PDB file of C-alpha atoms in Angstrom:
ATOM      1  CA  MET A   1      37.415  37.073 -12.725  1.00  0.00           C
ATOM      2  CA  MET A   2      39.055  34.233 -11.040  1.00  0.00           C
ATOM      3  CA  ASP A   3      39.893  34.324  -7.125  1.00  0.00           C
ATOM      4  CA  LEU A   4      43.553  34.405  -6.485  1.00  0.00           C
ATOM      5  CA  ARG A   5      44.711  31.009  -5.116  1.00  0.00           C
ATOM      6  CA  ALA A   6      46.344  32.064  -1.783  1.00  0.00           C
ATOM      7  CA  GLY A   7      48.726  30.058   0.334  1.00  0.00           C
ATOM      8  CA  LEU A   8      50.430  30.575   3.596  1.00  0.00           C
ATOM      9  CA  ILE A   9      53.716  29.433   4.993  1.00  0.00           C
ATOM     10  CA  GLY A  10      53.612  29.575   9.036  1.00  0.00           C
ATOM     11  CA  LEU A  11      51.012  29.392  11.600  1.00  0.00           C
ATOM     12  CA  GLY A  12      52.576  31.196  14.407  1.00  0.00           C
ATOM     13  CA  MET A  13      51.312  33.948  15.967  1.00  0.00           C
ATOM     14  CA  MET A  14      51.282  36.189  12.822  1.00  0.00           C
ATOM     15  CA  GLY A  15      50.323  33.413  10.650  1.00  0.00           C
ATOM     16  CA  ARG A  16      46.971  32.552  12.657  1.00  0.00           C
ATOM     17  CA  HIS A  17      46.034  36.471  11.830  1.00  0.00           C
ATOM     18  CA  HIS A  18      46.915  36.072   8.073  1.00  0.00           C
ATOM     19  CA  ALA A  19      44.981  32.857   7.922  1.00  0.00           C
ATOM     20  CA  ARG A  20      41.865  34.464   8.896  1.00  0.00           C
ATOM     21  CA  VAL A  21      42.525  37.700   6.397  1.00  0.00           C
ATOM     22  CA  LEU A  22      42.908  35.316   3.948  1.00  0.00           C
ATOM     23  CA  ARG A  23      39.862  33.341   4.557  1.00  0.00           C
ATOM     24  CA  GLU A  24      37.900  36.581   4.462  1.00  0.00           C
ATOM     25  CA  ILE A  25      38.842  38.877   1.818  1.00  0.00           C
ATOM     26  CA  PRO A  26      37.213  39.089  -1.558  1.00  0.00           C
ATOM     27  CA  GLY A  27      39.359  38.289  -4.679  1.00  0.00           C
ATOM     28  CA  VAL A  28      41.084  35.408  -2.659  1.00  0.00           C
ATOM     29  CA  THR A  29      40.949  32.116  -1.985  1.00  0.00           C
ATOM     30  CA  PHE A  30      42.457  30.166   0.731  1.00  0.00           C
ATOM     31  CA  VAL A  31      43.878  27.135  -0.631  1.00  0.00           C
ATOM     32  CA  ALA A  32      46.069  25.766   1.891  1.00  0.00           C
ATOM     33  CA  ALA A  33      48.747  26.735   4.975  1.00  0.00           C
ATOM     34  CA  ALA A  34      52.135  25.010   5.491  1.00  0.00           C
ATOM     35  CA  ASP A  35      53.387  24.285   8.959  1.00  0.00           C
ATOM     36  CA  GLU A  36      55.295  21.124  10.117  1.00  0.00           C
ATOM     37  CA  ALA A  37      53.189  21.253  13.406  1.00  0.00           C
ATOM     38  CA  GLY A  38      50.109  21.457  11.581  1.00  0.00           C
ATOM     39  CA  ASP A  39      47.134  23.644  12.280  1.00  0.00           C
ATOM     40  CA  LEU A  40      47.369  23.683  16.029  1.00  0.00           C
ATOM     41  CA  HIS A  41      44.843  26.778  16.600  1.00  0.00           C
ATOM     42  CA  GLY A  42      42.429  25.889  14.597  1.00  0.00           C
ATOM     43  CA  VAL A  43      42.506  28.837  12.152  1.00  0.00           C
ATOM     44  CA  THR A  44      42.646  27.652   8.669  1.00  0.00           C
ATOM     45  CA  GLY A  45      39.022  27.000   8.805  1.00  0.00           C
ATOM     46  CA  GLY A  46      39.067  23.489   7.222  1.00  0.00           C
ATOM     47  CA  ALA A  47      41.819  24.603   4.356  1.00  0.00           C
ATOM     48  CA  PRO A  48      44.425  21.663   4.339  1.00  0.00           C
ATOM     49  CA  VAL A  49      47.895  21.989   6.170  1.00  0.00           C
ATOM     50  CA  VAL A  50      50.800  20.735   4.216  1.00  0.00           C
ATOM     51  CA  ARG A  51      54.320  20.148   5.680  1.00  0.00           C
ATOM     52  CA  ASN A  52      56.370  22.458   3.633  1.00  0.00           C
ATOM     53  CA  VAL A  53      56.472  25.584   1.043  1.00  0.00           C
ATOM     54  CA  GLU A  54      57.221  22.612  -1.730  1.00  0.00           C
ATOM     55  CA  GLU A  55      53.694  20.720  -1.043  1.00  0.00           C
ATOM     56  CA  LEU A  56      52.073  24.114  -0.995  1.00  0.00           C
ATOM     57  CA  ILE A  57      53.459  25.353  -4.607  1.00  0.00           C
ATOM     58  CA  ASP A  58      52.190  21.730  -5.543  1.00  0.00           C
ATOM     59  CA  LEU A  59      48.829  22.739  -5.140  1.00  0.00           C
ATOM     60  CA  GLY A  60      48.880  25.501  -7.495  1.00  0.00           C
ATOM     61  CA  ILE A  61      48.925  28.943  -5.793  1.00  0.00           C
ATOM     62  CA  ASP A  62      49.233  32.633  -7.225  1.00  0.00           C
ATOM     63  CA  MET A  63      50.152  34.272  -4.089  1.00  0.00           C
ATOM     64  CA  ALA A  64      51.691  33.439  -0.588  1.00  0.00           C
ATOM     65  CA  VAL A  65      52.466  35.163   2.513  1.00  0.00           C
ATOM     66  CA  VAL A  66      55.448  34.057   4.470  1.00  0.00           C
ATOM     67  CA  ALA A  67      54.719  34.063   8.399  1.00  0.00           C
ATOM     68  CA  VAL A  68      57.604  32.126   9.171  1.00  0.00           C
ATOM     69  CA  PRO A  69      60.623  33.245  11.540  1.00  0.00           C
ATOM     70  CA  THR A  70      62.754  35.698   9.889  1.00  0.00           C
ATOM     71  CA  ALA A  71      65.576  33.142   9.955  1.00  0.00           C
ATOM     72  CA  PHE A  72      63.782  31.214   7.056  1.00  0.00           C
ATOM     73  CA  HIS A  73      62.383  34.578   5.135  1.00  0.00           C
ATOM     74  CA  GLU A  74      64.889  33.998   2.509  1.00  0.00           C
ATOM     75  CA  GLU A  75      65.085  30.532   1.722  1.00  0.00           C
ATOM     76  CA  VAL A  76      61.213  30.289   1.669  1.00  0.00           C
ATOM     77  CA  GLY A  77      61.049  33.548  -0.133  1.00  0.00           C
ATOM     78  CA  LEU A  78      63.604  32.537  -2.867  1.00  0.00           C
ATOM     79  CA  ARG A  79      61.728  29.003  -3.624  1.00  0.00           C
ATOM     80  CA  LEU A  80      58.560  31.052  -4.044  1.00  0.00           C
ATOM     81  CA  ALA A  81      60.087  33.462  -6.479  1.00  0.00           C
ATOM     82  CA  GLU A  82      61.536  30.430  -8.410  1.00  0.00           C
ATOM     83  CA  ALA A  83      57.931  29.106  -8.705  1.00  0.00           C
ATOM     84  CA  GLY A  84      56.571  32.426 -10.008  1.00  0.00           C
ATOM     85  CA  VAL A  85      54.335  33.130  -7.010  1.00  0.00           C
ATOM     86  CA  HIS A  86      53.575  36.545  -5.722  1.00  0.00           C
ATOM     87  CA  THR A  87      54.522  36.962  -2.021  1.00  0.00           C
ATOM     88  CA  LEU A  88      54.256  38.929   0.914  1.00  0.00           C
ATOM     89  CA  ILE A  89      57.100  38.652   3.459  1.00  0.00           C
ATOM     90  CA  GLU A  90      56.604  39.353   6.966  1.00  0.00           C
ATOM     91  CA  LYS A  91      59.004  41.675   8.362  1.00  0.00           C
ATOM     92  CA  PRO A  92      62.081  42.267   8.179  1.00  0.00           C
ATOM     93  CA  ILE A  93      62.358  41.019   4.696  1.00  0.00           C
ATOM     94  CA  ALA A  94      65.420  38.830   5.726  1.00  0.00           C
ATOM     95  CA  ALA A  95      67.692  37.953   8.374  1.00  0.00           C
ATOM     96  CA  ASP A  96      70.534  40.215   6.766  1.00  0.00           C
ATOM     97  CA  SER A  97      70.736  42.814   3.704  1.00  0.00           C
ATOM     98  CA  ALA A  98      72.694  40.320   1.649  1.00  0.00           C
ATOM     99  CA  GLY A  99      69.545  37.780   1.966  1.00  0.00           C
ATOM    100  CA  GLY A 100      67.131  40.622   1.647  1.00  0.00           C
ATOM    101  CA  ASN A 101      69.173  41.617  -1.846  1.00  0.00           C
ATOM    102  CA  ARG A 102      69.247  38.221  -3.234  1.00  0.00           C
ATOM    103  CA  LEU A 103      65.326  38.178  -2.530  1.00  0.00           C
ATOM    104  CA  VAL A 104      64.864  41.864  -4.350  1.00  0.00           C
ATOM    105  CA  ASP A 105      66.936  40.246  -7.621  1.00  0.00           C
ATOM    106  CA  ALA A 106      64.829  36.893  -7.591  1.00  0.00           C
ATOM    107  CA  PHE A 107      61.279  38.520  -7.425  1.00  0.00           C
ATOM    108  CA  GLU A 108      62.560  41.427  -9.881  1.00  0.00           C
ATOM    109  CA  ALA A 109      63.950  39.156 -12.375  1.00  0.00           C
ATOM    110  CA  LYS A 110      60.550  36.985 -12.424  1.00  0.00           C
ATOM    111  CA  GLY A 111      58.215  40.105 -12.716  1.00  0.00           C
ATOM    112  CA  LEU A 112      56.415  39.197  -9.665  1.00  0.00           C
ATOM    113  CA  VAL A 113      55.170  41.706  -7.023  1.00  0.00           C
ATOM    114  CA  GLY A 114      57.122  41.145  -3.794  1.00  0.00           C
ATOM    115  CA  ALA A 115      55.864  43.163  -0.475  1.00  0.00           C
ATOM    116  CA  VAL A 116      57.183  43.203   2.934  1.00  0.00           C
ATOM    117  CA  GLY A 117      54.719  43.158   6.025  1.00  0.00           C
ATOM    118  CA  HIS A 118      55.258  46.757   7.499  1.00  0.00           C
ATOM    119  CA  ILE A 119      51.999  47.044   8.703  1.00  0.00           C
ATOM    120  CA  GLU A 120      52.160  50.279  10.398  1.00  0.00           C
ATOM    121  CA  ARG A 121      51.871  51.854   7.003  1.00  0.00           C
ATOM    122  CA  TYR A 122      48.216  50.846   7.027  1.00  0.00           C
ATOM    123  CA  ASN A 123      47.385  51.991  10.305  1.00  0.00           C
ATOM    124  CA  PRO A 124      44.504  54.638   9.872  1.00  0.00           C
ATOM    125  CA  ALA A 125      46.237  57.386  12.187  1.00  0.00           C
ATOM    126  CA  LEU A 126      49.592  57.016  10.186  1.00  0.00           C
ATOM    127  CA  GLN A 127      47.672  57.015   6.755  1.00  0.00           C
ATOM    128  CA  SER A 128      45.975  60.282   7.675  1.00  0.00           C
ATOM    129  CA  LEU A 129      48.850  61.776   9.085  1.00  0.00           C
ATOM    130  CA  ARG A 130      50.671  61.174   5.739  1.00  0.00           C
ATOM    131  CA  SER A 131      47.901  62.722   3.729  1.00  0.00           C
ATOM    132  CA  ARG A 132      47.952  65.762   6.349  1.00  0.00           C
ATOM    133  CA  ILE A 133      51.755  66.243   5.664  1.00  0.00           C
ATOM    134  CA  GLU A 134      51.646  65.835   2.037  1.00  0.00           C
ATOM    135  CA  ASN A 135      48.880  68.315   1.947  1.00  0.00           C
ATOM    136  CA  GLY A 136      51.259  70.730   3.714  1.00  0.00           C
ATOM    137  CA  ASP A 137      49.379  70.902   7.137  1.00  0.00           C
ATOM    138  CA  LEU A 138      52.633  71.063   9.104  1.00  0.00           C
ATOM    139  CA  GLY A 139      54.383  73.504   6.704  1.00  0.00           C
ATOM    140  CA  GLU A 140      58.285  72.435   6.863  1.00  0.00           C
ATOM    141  CA  VAL A 141      58.436  69.224   8.596  1.00  0.00           C
ATOM    142  CA  HIS A 142      61.307  69.539  11.220  1.00  0.00           C
ATOM    143  CA  GLN A 143      61.172  66.221  13.399  1.00  0.00           C
ATOM    144  CA  ILE A 144      59.430  63.062  13.546  1.00  0.00           C
ATOM    145  CA  ALA A 145      59.833  61.243  17.111  1.00  0.00           C
ATOM    146  CA  THR A 146      58.251  57.873  17.672  1.00  0.00           C
ATOM    147  CA  ARG A 147      57.867  55.760  20.955  1.00  0.00           C
ATOM    148  CA  ARG A 148      57.037  52.269  20.958  1.00  0.00           C
ATOM    149  CA  GLN A 149      57.673  50.388  23.834  1.00  0.00           C
ATOM    150  CA  GLY A 150      55.893  47.320  26.153  1.00  0.00           C
ATOM    151  CA  PRO A 151      56.324  43.852  27.651  1.00  0.00           C
ATOM    152  CA  PHE A 152      58.720  41.179  25.841  1.00  0.00           C
ATOM    153  CA  PRO A 153      56.331  39.130  23.568  1.00  0.00           C
ATOM    154  CA  ALA A 154      57.253  35.652  23.794  1.00  0.00           C
ATOM    155  CA  ARG A 155      57.016  34.884  19.970  1.00  0.00           C
ATOM    156  CA  ILE A 156      60.546  36.460  19.032  1.00  0.00           C
ATOM    157  CA  ALA A 157      63.525  34.150  19.529  1.00  0.00           C
ATOM    158  CA  ASP A 158      65.787  34.750  16.906  1.00  0.00           C
ATOM    159  CA  VAL A 159      66.363  38.862  16.549  1.00  0.00           C
ATOM    160  CA  GLY A 160      66.721  41.758  18.602  1.00  0.00           C
ATOM    161  CA  VAL A 161      64.296  44.474  19.459  1.00  0.00           C
ATOM    162  CA  ILE A 162      65.918  46.480  16.649  1.00  0.00           C
ATOM    163  CA  LYS A 163      65.013  44.245  13.980  1.00  0.00           C
ATOM    164  CA  ASP A 164      61.779  43.493  15.383  1.00  0.00           C
ATOM    165  CA  LEU A 165      60.049  46.511  16.621  1.00  0.00           C
ATOM    166  CA  GLY A 166      62.759  49.308  15.700  1.00  0.00           C
ATOM    167  CA  THR A 167      62.496  48.360  11.913  1.00  0.00           C
ATOM    168  CA  HIS A 168      58.334  49.513  12.203  1.00  0.00           C
ATOM    169  CA  ASP A 169      59.636  52.868  12.981  1.00  0.00           C
ATOM    170  CA  PHE A 170      62.227  53.367  10.704  1.00  0.00           C
ATOM    171  CA  ASP A 171      59.932  52.280   7.682  1.00  0.00           C
ATOM    172  CA  ALA A 172      57.060  54.226   8.754  1.00  0.00           C
ATOM    173  CA  THR A 173      59.452  57.216   9.406  1.00  0.00           C
ATOM    174  CA  ALA A 174      61.235  57.422   5.858  1.00  0.00           C
ATOM    175  CA  TRP A 175      57.707  56.478   4.532  1.00  0.00           C
ATOM    176  CA  LEU A 176      55.987  59.580   6.228  1.00  0.00           C
ATOM    177  CA  ALA A 177      58.914  62.037   5.043  1.00  0.00           C
ATOM    178  CA  GLN A 178      59.102  60.552   1.829  1.00  0.00           C
ATOM    179  CA  SER A 179      63.076  60.892   2.443  1.00  0.00           C
ATOM    180  CA  HIS A 180      65.444  58.015   3.124  1.00  0.00           C
ATOM    181  CA  TYR A 181      67.934  57.768   6.268  1.00  0.00           C
ATOM    182  CA  ALA A 182      71.141  59.419   5.776  1.00  0.00           C
ATOM    183  CA  THR A 183      72.994  58.793   8.860  1.00  0.00           C
ATOM    184  CA  ILE A 184      71.725  56.846  12.543  1.00  0.00           C
ATOM    185  CA  TYR A 185      73.410  56.626  15.782  1.00  0.00           C
ATOM    186  CA  ALA A 186      72.186  54.025  18.680  1.00  0.00           C
ATOM    187  CA  GLN A 187      72.762  53.092  22.130  1.00  0.00           C
ATOM    188  CA  THR A 188      71.458  49.616  23.288  1.00  0.00           C
ATOM    189  CA  ALA A 189      71.026  47.606  26.194  1.00  0.00           C
ATOM    190  CA  LEU A 190      70.765  43.767  27.269  1.00  0.00           C
ATOM    191  CA  LYS A 191      68.669  43.791  30.062  1.00  0.00           C
ATOM    192  CA  SER A 192      66.700  40.527  30.028  1.00  0.00           C
ATOM    193  CA  GLY A 193      69.575  37.799  29.879  1.00  0.00           C
ATOM    194  CA  ARG A 194      68.811  37.092  26.004  1.00  0.00           C
ATOM    195  CA  PRO A 195      71.682  37.464  23.317  1.00  0.00           C
ATOM    196  CA  HIS A 196      70.224  40.291  21.581  1.00  0.00           C
ATOM    197  CA  GLU A 197      69.410  43.688  22.501  1.00  0.00           C
ATOM    198  CA  ASP A 198      66.106  44.677  24.256  1.00  0.00           C
ATOM    199  CA  LEU A 199      66.333  48.352  24.458  1.00  0.00           C
ATOM    200  CA  VAL A 200      67.532  50.955  21.901  1.00  0.00           C
ATOM    201  CA  VAL A 201      67.270  54.747  21.664  1.00  0.00           C
ATOM    202  CA  ALA A 202      68.157  55.889  18.213  1.00  0.00           C
ATOM    203  CA  THR A 203      68.619  59.275  16.577  1.00  0.00           C
ATOM    204  CA  GLY A 204      68.968  60.156  12.845  1.00  0.00           C
ATOM    205  CA  ARG A 205      68.714  62.439   9.898  1.00  0.00           C
ATOM    206  CA  LEU A 206      66.981  61.968   6.687  1.00  0.00           C
ATOM    207  CA  HIS A 207      68.064  62.989   3.551  1.00  0.00           C
ATOM    208  CA  ASN A 208      65.701  65.889   3.799  1.00  0.00           C
ATOM    209  CA  GLN A 209      67.293  66.862   6.733  1.00  0.00           C
ATOM    210  CA  ILE A 210      64.359  66.086   9.317  1.00  0.00           C
ATOM    211  CA  ILE A 211      65.705  64.812  12.620  1.00  0.00           C
ATOM    212  CA  THR A 212      64.362  61.645  13.767  1.00  0.00           C
ATOM    213  CA  SER A 213      64.669  59.871  17.317  1.00  0.00           C
ATOM    214  CA  HIS A 214      63.379  56.425  18.340  1.00  0.00           C
ATOM    215  CA  LEU A 215      62.751  54.960  21.988  1.00  0.00           C
ATOM    216  CA  VAL A 216      61.813  51.161  21.776  1.00  0.00           C
ATOM    217  CA  ASN A 217      62.076  48.718  24.066  1.00  0.00           C
ATOM    218  CA  TRP A 218      60.148  45.352  25.245  1.00  0.00           C
ATOM    219  CA  LEU A 219      61.349  46.045  28.703  1.00  0.00           C
ATOM    220  CA  SER A 220      58.111  48.085  29.996  1.00  0.00           C
ATOM    221  CA  PRO A 221      54.818  47.083  31.690  1.00  0.00           C
ATOM    222  CA  LEU A 222      53.445  50.158  29.639  1.00  0.00           C
ATOM    223  CA  LYS A 223      52.619  49.506  26.396  1.00  0.00           C
ATOM    224  CA  GLU A 224      52.842  52.410  23.920  1.00  0.00           C
ATOM    225  CA  ARG A 225      53.302  53.135  19.965  1.00  0.00           C
ATOM    226  CA  LEU A 226      53.268  56.746  19.440  1.00  0.00           C
ATOM    227  CA  THR A 227      54.522  59.036  16.386  1.00  0.00           C
ATOM    228  CA  ILE A 228      55.046  62.496  16.577  1.00  0.00           C
ATOM    229  CA  VAL A 229      55.592  64.964  14.160  1.00  0.00           C
ATOM    230  CA  THR A 230      56.739  68.460  14.486  1.00  0.00           C
ATOM    231  CA  GLY A 231      56.919  71.134  11.815  1.00  0.00           C
ATOM    232  CA  GLU A 232      56.583  74.961  11.374  1.00  0.00           C
ATOM    233  CA  ASN A 233      52.775  74.991  12.298  1.00  0.00           C
ATOM    234  CA  GLY A 234      52.574  72.559  14.866  1.00  0.00           C
ATOM    235  CA  SER A 235      52.517  68.676  15.897  1.00  0.00           C
ATOM    236  CA  PHE A 236      51.096  65.776  14.947  1.00  0.00           C
ATOM    237  CA  VAL A 237      50.522  63.030  17.423  1.00  0.00           C
ATOM    238  CA  ALA A 238      49.294  59.487  15.875  1.00  0.00           C
ATOM    239  CA  ASP A 239      48.608  56.696  18.340  1.00  0.00           C
ATOM    240  CA  THR A 240      48.647  53.300  16.513  1.00  0.00           C
ATOM    241  CA  ILE A 241      47.414  51.530  19.310  1.00  0.00           C
ATOM    242  CA  SER A 242      44.034  53.253  19.277  1.00  0.00           C
ATOM    243  CA  ALA A 243      44.483  54.722  15.669  1.00  0.00           C
ATOM    244  CA  ASP A 244      43.815  58.127  16.940  1.00  0.00           C
ATOM    245  CA  LEU A 245      45.286  61.321  15.517  1.00  0.00           C
ATOM    246  CA  THR A 246      45.334  64.581  17.324  1.00  0.00           C
ATOM    247  CA  TYR A 247      46.897  67.921  15.953  1.00  0.00           C
ATOM    248  CA  PHE A 248      48.271  70.685  18.224  1.00  0.00           C
ATOM    249  CA  GLU A 249      48.548  73.819  16.689  1.00  0.00           C
ATOM    250  CA  ASN A 250      50.849  76.519  17.360  1.00  0.00           C
ATOM    251  CA  GLY A 251      49.147  79.671  18.823  1.00  0.00           C
ATOM    252  CA  THR A 252      48.414  82.571  17.098  1.00  0.00           C
ATOM    253  CA  THR A 253      47.690  85.151  19.733  1.00  0.00           C
ATOM    254  CA  ALA A 254      49.521  88.318  19.770  1.00  0.00           C
ATOM    255  CA  THR A 255      51.457  89.468  22.615  1.00  0.00           C
ATOM    256  CA  ASP A 256      52.220  92.773  24.067  1.00  0.00           C
ATOM    257  CA  TRP A 257      54.467  91.572  26.586  1.00  0.00           C
ATOM    258  CA  GLU A 258      58.082  92.571  25.282  1.00  0.00           C
ATOM    259  CA  SER A 259      59.962  89.818  26.573  1.00  0.00           C
ATOM    260  CA  VAL A 260      57.453  86.918  25.537  1.00  0.00           C
ATOM    261  CA  ALA A 261      57.386  88.444  21.870  1.00  0.00           C
ATOM    262  CA  ALA A 262      60.624  88.977  21.596  1.00  0.00           C
ATOM    263  CA  PHE A 263      61.223  85.023  22.270  1.00  0.00           C
ATOM    264  CA  ARG A 264      61.306  83.354  18.610  1.00  0.00           C
ATOM    265  CA  GLY A 265      59.444  80.582  19.617  1.00  0.00           C
ATOM    266  CA  VAL A 266      55.817  78.892  19.553  1.00  0.00           C
ATOM    267  CA  SER A 267      53.166  79.158  22.082  1.00  0.00           C
ATOM    268  CA  GLU A 268      49.974  76.399  22.470  1.00  0.00           C
ATOM    269  CA  GLY A 269      47.023  76.797  20.331  1.00  0.00           C
ATOM    270  CA  SER A 270      43.858  74.798  19.478  1.00  0.00           C
ATOM    271  CA  MET A 271      43.971  71.038  20.008  1.00  0.00           C
ATOM    272  CA  THR A 272      42.219  68.977  17.623  1.00  0.00           C
ATOM    273  CA  ARG A 273      41.376  65.260  17.692  1.00  0.00           C
ATOM    274  CA  PHE A 274      40.243  63.774  13.978  1.00  0.00           C
ATOM    275  CA  ALA A 275      37.572  61.223  13.600  1.00  0.00           C
ATOM    276  CA  LEU A 276      38.936  58.650  11.261  1.00  0.00           C
ATOM    277  CA  THR A 277      37.370  55.588   9.934  1.00  0.00           C
ATOM    278  CA  LYS A 278      39.413  52.562  11.582  1.00  0.00           C
ATOM    279  CA  ARG A 279      39.757  49.529   9.568  1.00  0.00           C
ATOM    280  CA  GLU A 280      41.973  46.735  10.803  1.00  0.00           C
ATOM    281  CA  PRO A 281      45.542  47.228   9.149  1.00  0.00           C
ATOM    282  CA  LEU A 282      46.238  43.878   8.275  1.00  0.00           C
ATOM    283  CA  ARG A 283      43.391  43.602   6.228  1.00  0.00           C
ATOM    284  CA  VAL A 284      43.987  46.938   4.093  1.00  0.00           C
ATOM    285  CA  GLU A 285      47.709  45.112   3.801  1.00  0.00           C
ATOM    286  CA  HIS A 286      46.107  42.349   2.305  1.00  0.00           C
ATOM    287  CA  GLU A 287      44.227  44.391  -0.052  1.00  0.00           C
ATOM    288  CA  ALA A 288      46.619  46.368  -1.523  1.00  0.00           C
ATOM    289  CA  PHE A 289      49.021  43.076  -2.091  1.00  0.00           C
ATOM    290  CA  ARG A 290      46.069  41.622  -3.967  1.00  0.00           C
ATOM    291  CA  ASP A 291      45.436  44.912  -5.892  1.00  0.00           C
ATOM    292  CA  ALA A 292      48.980  44.934  -6.794  1.00  0.00           C
ATOM    293  CA  ILE A 293      49.133  41.537  -8.009  1.00  0.00           C
ATOM    294  CA  LEU A 294      45.692  42.487 -10.128  1.00  0.00           C
ATOM    295  CA  GLY A 295      47.581  45.785 -11.190  1.00  0.00           C
ATOM    296  CA  THR A 296      44.775  47.774  -9.726  1.00  0.00           C
ATOM    297  CA  ARG A 297      46.938  49.752  -7.475  1.00  0.00           C
ATOM    298  CA  SER A 298      50.419  49.608  -5.914  1.00  0.00           C
ATOM    299  CA  GLU A 299      50.282  50.794  -2.245  1.00  0.00           C
ATOM    300  CA  ILE A 300      52.418  47.949  -1.058  1.00  0.00           C
ATOM    301  CA  VAL A 301      56.076  48.154   0.891  1.00  0.00           C
ATOM    302  CA  THR A 302      58.174  46.915  -1.654  1.00  0.00           C
ATOM    303  CA  LEU A 303      60.914  44.409  -1.303  1.00  0.00           C
ATOM    304  CA  ARG A 304      63.553  47.324  -2.297  1.00  0.00           C
ATOM    305  CA  GLU A 305      61.732  49.629   0.332  1.00  0.00           C
ATOM    306  CA  GLY A 306      62.071  46.457   3.037  1.00  0.00           C
ATOM    307  CA  LEU A 307      65.376  46.074   2.217  1.00  0.00           C
ATOM    308  CA  ALA A 308      66.004  49.974   2.459  1.00  0.00           C
ATOM    309  CA  THR A 309      64.610  49.590   6.271  1.00  0.00           C
ATOM    310  CA  LEU A 310      66.572  46.684   7.010  1.00  0.00           C
ATOM    311  CA  ARG A 311      69.694  48.375   6.525  1.00  0.00           C
ATOM    312  CA  VAL A 312      69.054  51.375   8.738  1.00  0.00           C
ATOM    313  CA  ALA A 313      68.310  48.870  11.288  1.00  0.00           C
ATOM    314  CA  GLU A 314      71.588  47.017  10.812  1.00  0.00           C
ATOM    315  CA  SER A 315      73.652  50.391  10.660  1.00  0.00           C
ATOM    316  CA  ALA A 316      71.656  50.913  14.039  1.00  0.00           C
ATOM    317  CA  ILE A 317      73.034  47.356  15.551  1.00  0.00           C
ATOM    318  CA  GLU A 318      76.679  48.754  14.173  1.00  0.00           C
ATOM    319  CA  SER A 319      76.431  52.288  15.626  1.00  0.00           C
ATOM    320  CA  SER A 320      75.816  50.697  19.085  1.00  0.00           C
ATOM    321  CA  ARG A 321      78.584  48.295  18.420  1.00  0.00           C
ATOM    322  CA  THR A 322      81.383  50.961  17.373  1.00  0.00           C
ATOM    323  CA  GLY A 323      79.696  54.108  19.457  1.00  0.00           C
ATOM    324  CA  SER A 324      79.893  56.078  16.053  1.00  0.00           C
ATOM    325  CA  ALA A 325      76.911  57.461  14.026  1.00  0.00           C
ATOM    326  CA  ILE A 326      76.695  55.585  10.690  1.00  0.00           C
ATOM    327  CA  THR A 327      76.187  56.824   7.192  1.00  0.00           C
ATOM    328  CA  LEU A 328      74.071  55.085   4.913  1.00  0.00           C
TER     329      LEU A 328
END
């Protein structure tokens, strides 16, 4: 079988990583990239760099990765759909849900594979965590809490912390719980002099009644990426920076101390750190996208899922503006 012919639009921070993986992944030939500024960092491996998506399409591509600023996702994605190109769009899917809707409709109308780059789903720690939740290791899940904070990334210019970072946690939470958000309430702050929020604290409830909480900012020198899932049997802590997964088990030791025994809570039990196979999430994401195009598996973040995540983000922004919880 011939390799899929792949193109890349955008050679910024994320585009450079996509270029590297597209050059390495089996079953894919990296045809060219499109960027008006050219290959400033020398990442295309000698593949040609054209000026725009039209010139890229003219080279004859089967699949494309869109890594341009969020404001251009819709325009570039719609042109690729029109040309019949399977497309992976970096998150968020679009600048707003109206644009996301148009992308969903365009790709579905053509029967094309459309995916959104919510890369956290491919992190080994979260993939193992989801399997263990599905397996019933936690019993009933009560709460999913996330913390995602660190310094401001100079690559971001057109969105706030909710759409840039919060969407990672909204998507991963719904995916881990296999349930959509029912309500969300958020409070934000603008501390860095930019026009968009740079701090958010959000709480929510999923349709399956799991409670969620999310602390997200780019104001901290402490870089943290944690997902904590608590259920009736204990708590899992996933660190997606180190790709580590740890299980804190509820204690099972009986007590004859009456006042303690009467408390219907939990106690500390054993702690287990799992040894995981740690593959690069971006490479796993690309392999899943390639295989979805070939029809061999479908472990992608679909455009519809990306749209649902964007709607949660928009609802969080609306909640912070109105001071009220939003029902999705």
